[in-house]
Coordinates of C-alpha atoms and ligand atoms in Angstrom, one line a residue:
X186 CA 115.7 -103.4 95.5
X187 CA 115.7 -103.2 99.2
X188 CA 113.1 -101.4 101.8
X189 CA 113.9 -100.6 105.4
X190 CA 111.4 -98.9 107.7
X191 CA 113.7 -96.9 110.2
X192 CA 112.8 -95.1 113.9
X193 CA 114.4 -92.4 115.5
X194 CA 113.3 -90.5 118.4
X195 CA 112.4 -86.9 119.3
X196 CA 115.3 -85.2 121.9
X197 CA 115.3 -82.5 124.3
X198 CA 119.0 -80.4 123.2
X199 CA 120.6 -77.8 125.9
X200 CA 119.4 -79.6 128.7
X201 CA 119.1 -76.1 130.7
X202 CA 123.2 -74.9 130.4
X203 CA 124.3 -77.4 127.7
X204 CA 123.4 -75.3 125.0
X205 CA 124.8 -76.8 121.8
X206 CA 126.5 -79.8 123.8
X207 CA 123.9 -82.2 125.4
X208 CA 120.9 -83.6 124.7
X209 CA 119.0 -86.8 125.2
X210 CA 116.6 -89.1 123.3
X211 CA 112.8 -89.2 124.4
X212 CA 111.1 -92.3 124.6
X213 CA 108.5 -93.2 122.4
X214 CA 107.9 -89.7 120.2
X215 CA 109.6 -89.8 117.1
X216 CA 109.7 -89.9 113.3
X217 CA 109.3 -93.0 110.6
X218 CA 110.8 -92.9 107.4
X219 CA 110.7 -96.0 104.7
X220 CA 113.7 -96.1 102.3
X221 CA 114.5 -97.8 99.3
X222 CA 117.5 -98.4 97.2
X223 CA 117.3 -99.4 93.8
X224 CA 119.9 -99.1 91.0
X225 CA 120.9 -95.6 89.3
X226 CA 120.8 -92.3 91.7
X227 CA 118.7 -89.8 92.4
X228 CA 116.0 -88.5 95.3
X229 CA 112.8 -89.0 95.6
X230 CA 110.9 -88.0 98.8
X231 CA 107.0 -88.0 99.7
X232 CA 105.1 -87.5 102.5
X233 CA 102.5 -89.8 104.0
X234 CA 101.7 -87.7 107.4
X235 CA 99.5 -84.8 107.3
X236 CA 102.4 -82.4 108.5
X237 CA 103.1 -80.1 105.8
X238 CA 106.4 -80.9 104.5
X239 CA 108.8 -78.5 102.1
X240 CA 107.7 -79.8 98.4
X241 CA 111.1 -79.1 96.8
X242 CA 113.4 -82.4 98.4
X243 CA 116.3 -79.8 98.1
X244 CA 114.5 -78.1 100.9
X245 CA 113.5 -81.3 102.5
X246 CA 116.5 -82.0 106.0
X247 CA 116.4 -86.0 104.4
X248 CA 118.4 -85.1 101.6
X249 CA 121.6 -83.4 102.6
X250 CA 122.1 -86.4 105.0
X251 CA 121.7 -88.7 101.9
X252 CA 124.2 -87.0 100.4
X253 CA 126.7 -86.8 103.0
X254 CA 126.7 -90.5 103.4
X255 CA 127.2 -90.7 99.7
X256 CA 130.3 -88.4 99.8
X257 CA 131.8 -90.0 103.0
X258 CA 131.2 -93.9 101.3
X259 CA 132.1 -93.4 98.3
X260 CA 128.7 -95.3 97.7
X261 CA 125.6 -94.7 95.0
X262 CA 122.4 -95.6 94.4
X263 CA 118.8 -94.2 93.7
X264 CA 117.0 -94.0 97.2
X265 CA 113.2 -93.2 97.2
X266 CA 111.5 -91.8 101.0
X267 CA 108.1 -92.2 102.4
X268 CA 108.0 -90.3 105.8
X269 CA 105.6 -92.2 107.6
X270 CA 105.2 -90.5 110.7
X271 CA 106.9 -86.9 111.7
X272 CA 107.0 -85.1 114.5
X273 CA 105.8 -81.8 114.1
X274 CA 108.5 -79.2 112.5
X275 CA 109.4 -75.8 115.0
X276 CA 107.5 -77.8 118.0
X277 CA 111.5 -78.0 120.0
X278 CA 111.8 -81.6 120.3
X279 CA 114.1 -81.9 117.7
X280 CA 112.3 -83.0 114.7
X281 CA 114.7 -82.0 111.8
X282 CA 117.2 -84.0 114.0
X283 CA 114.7 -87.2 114.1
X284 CA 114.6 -87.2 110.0
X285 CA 118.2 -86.7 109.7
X286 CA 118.9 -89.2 112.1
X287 CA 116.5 -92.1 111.0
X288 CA 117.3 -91.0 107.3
X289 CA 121.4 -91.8 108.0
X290 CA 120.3 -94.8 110.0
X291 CA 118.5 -96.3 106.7
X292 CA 120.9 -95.3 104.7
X293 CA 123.4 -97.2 106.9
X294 CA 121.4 -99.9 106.8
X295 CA 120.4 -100.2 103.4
X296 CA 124.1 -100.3 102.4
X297 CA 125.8 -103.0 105.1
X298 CA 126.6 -100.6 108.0
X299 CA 129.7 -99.2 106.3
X300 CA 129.5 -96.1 108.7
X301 CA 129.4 -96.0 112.7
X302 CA 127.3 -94.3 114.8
X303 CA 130.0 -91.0 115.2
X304 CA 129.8 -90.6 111.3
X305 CA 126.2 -91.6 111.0
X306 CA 125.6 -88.2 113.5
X307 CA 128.5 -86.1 111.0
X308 CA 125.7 -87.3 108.1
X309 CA 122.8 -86.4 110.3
X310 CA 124.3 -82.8 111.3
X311 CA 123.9 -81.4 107.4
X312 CA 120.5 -81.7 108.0
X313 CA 120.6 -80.2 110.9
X314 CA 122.3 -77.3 109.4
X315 CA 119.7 -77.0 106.4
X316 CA 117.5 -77.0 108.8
X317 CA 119.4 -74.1 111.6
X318 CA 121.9 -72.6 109.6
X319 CA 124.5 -74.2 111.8
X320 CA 126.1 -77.5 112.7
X321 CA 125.3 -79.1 116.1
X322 CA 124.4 -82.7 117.2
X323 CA 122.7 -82.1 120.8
X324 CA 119.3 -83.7 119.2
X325 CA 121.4 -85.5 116.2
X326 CA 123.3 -87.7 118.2
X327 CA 120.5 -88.6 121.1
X328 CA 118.6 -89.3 118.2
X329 CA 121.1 -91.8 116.4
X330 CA 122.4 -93.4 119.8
X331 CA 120.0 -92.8 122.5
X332 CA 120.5 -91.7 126.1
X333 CA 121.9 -88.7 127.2
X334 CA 125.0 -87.4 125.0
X335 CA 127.5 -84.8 125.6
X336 CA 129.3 -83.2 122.5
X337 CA 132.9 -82.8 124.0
X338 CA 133.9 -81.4 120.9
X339 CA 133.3 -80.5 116.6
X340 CA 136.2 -80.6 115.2
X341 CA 136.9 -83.7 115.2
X342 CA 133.5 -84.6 116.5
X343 CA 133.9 -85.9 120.4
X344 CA 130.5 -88.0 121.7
X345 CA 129.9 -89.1 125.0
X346 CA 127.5 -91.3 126.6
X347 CA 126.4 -90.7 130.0
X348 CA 125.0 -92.5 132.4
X349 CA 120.8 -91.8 133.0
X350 CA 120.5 -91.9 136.6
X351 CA 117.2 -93.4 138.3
X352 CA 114.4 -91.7 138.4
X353 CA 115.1 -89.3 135.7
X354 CA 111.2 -88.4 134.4
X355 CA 110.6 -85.7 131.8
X356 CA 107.5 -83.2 131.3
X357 CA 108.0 -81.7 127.7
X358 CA 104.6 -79.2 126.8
X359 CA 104.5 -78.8 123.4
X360 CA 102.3 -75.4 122.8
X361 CA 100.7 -74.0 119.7
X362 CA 103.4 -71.8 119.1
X363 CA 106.0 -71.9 115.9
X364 CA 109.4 -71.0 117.0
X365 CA 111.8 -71.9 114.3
X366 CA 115.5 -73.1 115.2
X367 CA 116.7 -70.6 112.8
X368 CA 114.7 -67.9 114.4
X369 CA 115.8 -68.3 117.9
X370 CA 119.8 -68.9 117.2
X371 CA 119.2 -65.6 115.0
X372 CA 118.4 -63.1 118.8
X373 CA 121.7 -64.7 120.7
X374 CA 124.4 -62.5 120.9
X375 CA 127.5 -63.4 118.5
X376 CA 129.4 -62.9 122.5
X377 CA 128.6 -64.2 126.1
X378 CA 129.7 -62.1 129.2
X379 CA 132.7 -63.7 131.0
X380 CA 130.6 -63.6 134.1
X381 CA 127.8 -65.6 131.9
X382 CA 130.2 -68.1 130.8
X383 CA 131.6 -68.7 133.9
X384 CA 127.6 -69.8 135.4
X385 CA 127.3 -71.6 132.1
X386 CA 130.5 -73.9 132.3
X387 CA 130.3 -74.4 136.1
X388 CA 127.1 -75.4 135.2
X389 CA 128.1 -77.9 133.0
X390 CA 130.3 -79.4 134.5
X391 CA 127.8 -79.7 137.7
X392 CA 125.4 -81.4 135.4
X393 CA 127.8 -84.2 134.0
X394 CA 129.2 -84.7 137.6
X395 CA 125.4 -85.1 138.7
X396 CA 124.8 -87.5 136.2
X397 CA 127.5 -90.1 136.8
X398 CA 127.0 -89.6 140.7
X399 CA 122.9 -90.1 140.6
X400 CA 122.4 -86.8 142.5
X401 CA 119.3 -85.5 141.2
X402 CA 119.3 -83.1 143.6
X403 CA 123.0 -81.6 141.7
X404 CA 121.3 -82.0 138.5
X405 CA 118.1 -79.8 139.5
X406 CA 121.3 -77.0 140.4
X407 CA 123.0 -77.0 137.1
X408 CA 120.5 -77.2 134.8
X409 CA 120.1 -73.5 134.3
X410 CA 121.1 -71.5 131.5
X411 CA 122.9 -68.3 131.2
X412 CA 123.9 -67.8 127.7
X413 CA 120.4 -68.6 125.3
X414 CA 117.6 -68.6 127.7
X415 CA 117.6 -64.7 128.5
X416 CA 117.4 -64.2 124.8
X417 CA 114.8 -67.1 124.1
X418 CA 112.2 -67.1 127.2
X419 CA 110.2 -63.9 125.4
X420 CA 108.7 -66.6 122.6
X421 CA 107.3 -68.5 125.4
X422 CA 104.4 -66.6 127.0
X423 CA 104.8 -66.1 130.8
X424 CA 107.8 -68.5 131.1
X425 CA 109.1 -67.1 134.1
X426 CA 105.4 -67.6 136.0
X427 CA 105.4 -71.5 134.6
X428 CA 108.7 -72.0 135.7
X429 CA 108.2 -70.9 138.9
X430 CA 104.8 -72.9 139.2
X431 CA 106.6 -76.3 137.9
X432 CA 109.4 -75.7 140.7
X433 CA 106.6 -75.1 143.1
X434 CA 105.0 -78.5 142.4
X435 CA 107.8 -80.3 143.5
X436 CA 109.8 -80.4 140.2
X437 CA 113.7 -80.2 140.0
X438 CA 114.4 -78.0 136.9
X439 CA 112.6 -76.3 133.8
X440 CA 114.0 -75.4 131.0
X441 CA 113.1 -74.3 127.3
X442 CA 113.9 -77.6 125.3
X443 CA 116.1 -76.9 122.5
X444 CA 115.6 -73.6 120.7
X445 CA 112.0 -73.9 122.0
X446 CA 109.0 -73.3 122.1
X447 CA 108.4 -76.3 123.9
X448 CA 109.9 -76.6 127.9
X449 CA 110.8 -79.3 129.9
X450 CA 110.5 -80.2 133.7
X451 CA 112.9 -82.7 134.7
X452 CA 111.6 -84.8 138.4
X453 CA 112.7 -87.3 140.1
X454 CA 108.9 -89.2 140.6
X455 CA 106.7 -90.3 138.0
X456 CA 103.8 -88.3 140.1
X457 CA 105.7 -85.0 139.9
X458 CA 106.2 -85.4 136.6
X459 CA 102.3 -85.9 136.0
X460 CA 101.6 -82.8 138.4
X461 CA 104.5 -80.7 136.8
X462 CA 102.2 -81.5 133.4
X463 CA 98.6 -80.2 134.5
X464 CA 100.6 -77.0 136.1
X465 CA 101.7 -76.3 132.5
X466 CA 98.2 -77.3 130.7
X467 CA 96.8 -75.0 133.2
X468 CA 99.4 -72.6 132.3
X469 CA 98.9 -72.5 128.6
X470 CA 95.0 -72.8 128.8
X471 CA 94.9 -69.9 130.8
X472 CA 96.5 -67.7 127.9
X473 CA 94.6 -69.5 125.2
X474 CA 97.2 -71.8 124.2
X475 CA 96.6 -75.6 123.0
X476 CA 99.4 -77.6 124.4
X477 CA 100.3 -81.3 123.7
X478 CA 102.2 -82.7 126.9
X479 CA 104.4 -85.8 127.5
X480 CA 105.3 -87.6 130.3
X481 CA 108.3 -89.5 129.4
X482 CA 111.6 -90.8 130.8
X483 CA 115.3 -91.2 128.8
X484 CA 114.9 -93.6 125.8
X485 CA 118.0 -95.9 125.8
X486 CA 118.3 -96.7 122.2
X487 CA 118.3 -94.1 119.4
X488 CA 117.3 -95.0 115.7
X489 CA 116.6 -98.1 115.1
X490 CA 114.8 -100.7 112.1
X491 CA 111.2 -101.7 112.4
X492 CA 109.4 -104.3 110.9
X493 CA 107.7 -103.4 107.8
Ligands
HSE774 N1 121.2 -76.4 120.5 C1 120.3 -76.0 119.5 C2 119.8 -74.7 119.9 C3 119.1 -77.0 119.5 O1 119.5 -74.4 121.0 O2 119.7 -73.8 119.0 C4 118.1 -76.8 118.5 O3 117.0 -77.7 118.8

């Protein structure tokens, strides 16, 4: 028998016009599985958090990664999970993708590292797909590797890191609101405007260019979003207003994180970045929302082992 207790952050996906392509790992937040292998196969999961967890492991995001590493390894083995800590499902900070990840990350690890860190995200993404009904790795593969990681391609997959320039602080508000991943791919249209596209991919490319430079100033520019956030913005009361009230206090960009409902400001001083925070507490109280709020920058290093 062998036990490893595995860590692996929460991520912000999209980044504003990356939608589907970028994302990058939070510091601190996160989920904590335990795994064991023993001899013969099988699942078990259970659930030591007080976040209500599907009951049925066939439901559970942990198990289709288990099996994908089996299939790509060749490997068996009966593995049992506690989830020790987990981040709360729908909140927009990737928690599907922080199971999948630390869950291919154990596995990895339980078995001699016979994957890398590319497969380990492949592993990662059919949990991502129970979770979405559709394979993406903008929170998967912050989540395994850390940093801020672009998705050149799927098919085959095409990571790459990019550089986290200084002064890169993050507001995420999480507010009482449920906004399943599922539910908010389901209202974006099957087709974008060319004239959409063109923002979006200009956009993009503004975005990486501002990362490798250090021009915060580039990065504020191009991270806004032409294809999902007209769709999404409606499940997130008064988005526009907060927005606008976040830019105001000296913030460079706002987005919805992920599929939402929780947004992020992105500043370039630790003060804004507390100030762009009580603007959206304020925000949320106002309309009788309770609101958790970060203050966090970029963590470097995705999953990783922790002592038991
Ligand atoms: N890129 C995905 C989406 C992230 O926006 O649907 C889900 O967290």
């Amino acid at each position: 028998m062998k036990t490893v207790r595995v860590f692996a952050p929460a991520s912000i996906a999209n980044m504003g016009c990356g939608f589907d392509v970028m994302g990058f790992a939070l510091d601190d937040v996160g989920d904590i599985l335990e795994m064991t292998l023993s001899d013969g196969d099988g699942i078990t999961i259970v659930n030591n958090t007080d976040v209500p967890l599907p009951e049925d492991i066939e439901d559970n995001v942990i198990t289709p990664v288990i099996r994908k590493f089996f299939s790509l390894t060749g490997l068996s083995g009966h593995i049992d999970v506690a989830v020790c800590r987990k981040i709360f499902p729908g909140s927009g900070i990737g928690s599907s993708a922080a199971s999948s990840a630390a869950a291919a990350f154990g596995m990895n690890e339980l078995f001699g590292r016979p994957l890398s860190g590319e497969e380990l995200v492949v592993c990662a993404m059919e949990g991502e797909n129970l979770a979405s009904g559709g394979y993406h790795a903008d929170n998967a593969a912050p989540a395994l590797l850390g940093g801020i990681i672009l998705i050149r391609g799927y098919e085959p997959l095409d990571l790459v890191s990019l550089p986290v320039p200084d002064g890169f602080f993050c507001t995420v508000v999480h507010p009482a609101i449920v906004v399943s991943t599922k539910a908010a791919r389901g209202v974006l249209p099957k087709a974008v405007p060319m004239h959409d596209a063109v923002c979006q991919w200009g956009n993009v490319g503004g975005l990486v260019a501002g990362l490798f430079k250090g021009d915060m100033g580039l990065v504020g520019r191009a991270m806004k979003d032409s294809v999902a956030e007209p769709y999404r913005k409606h499940f997130i009361p008064g988005f526009d207003d907060l927005r606008e009230k976040v830019l105001g206090a000296g913030a460079i960009a706002m987005n919805i994180s992920g599929s939402g409902p929780s947004v992020f400001a992105l500043s370039s001083e630790l003060e804004v970045a507390r100030r762009a925070g009580s603007v959206m507490r304020e925000h949320f109280g106002e309309r009788d929302f309770k609101c958790d709020i970060y203050v966090t920058k970029v963590a470097a290093c995705g999953a990783r082992l922790l002592e038991r």
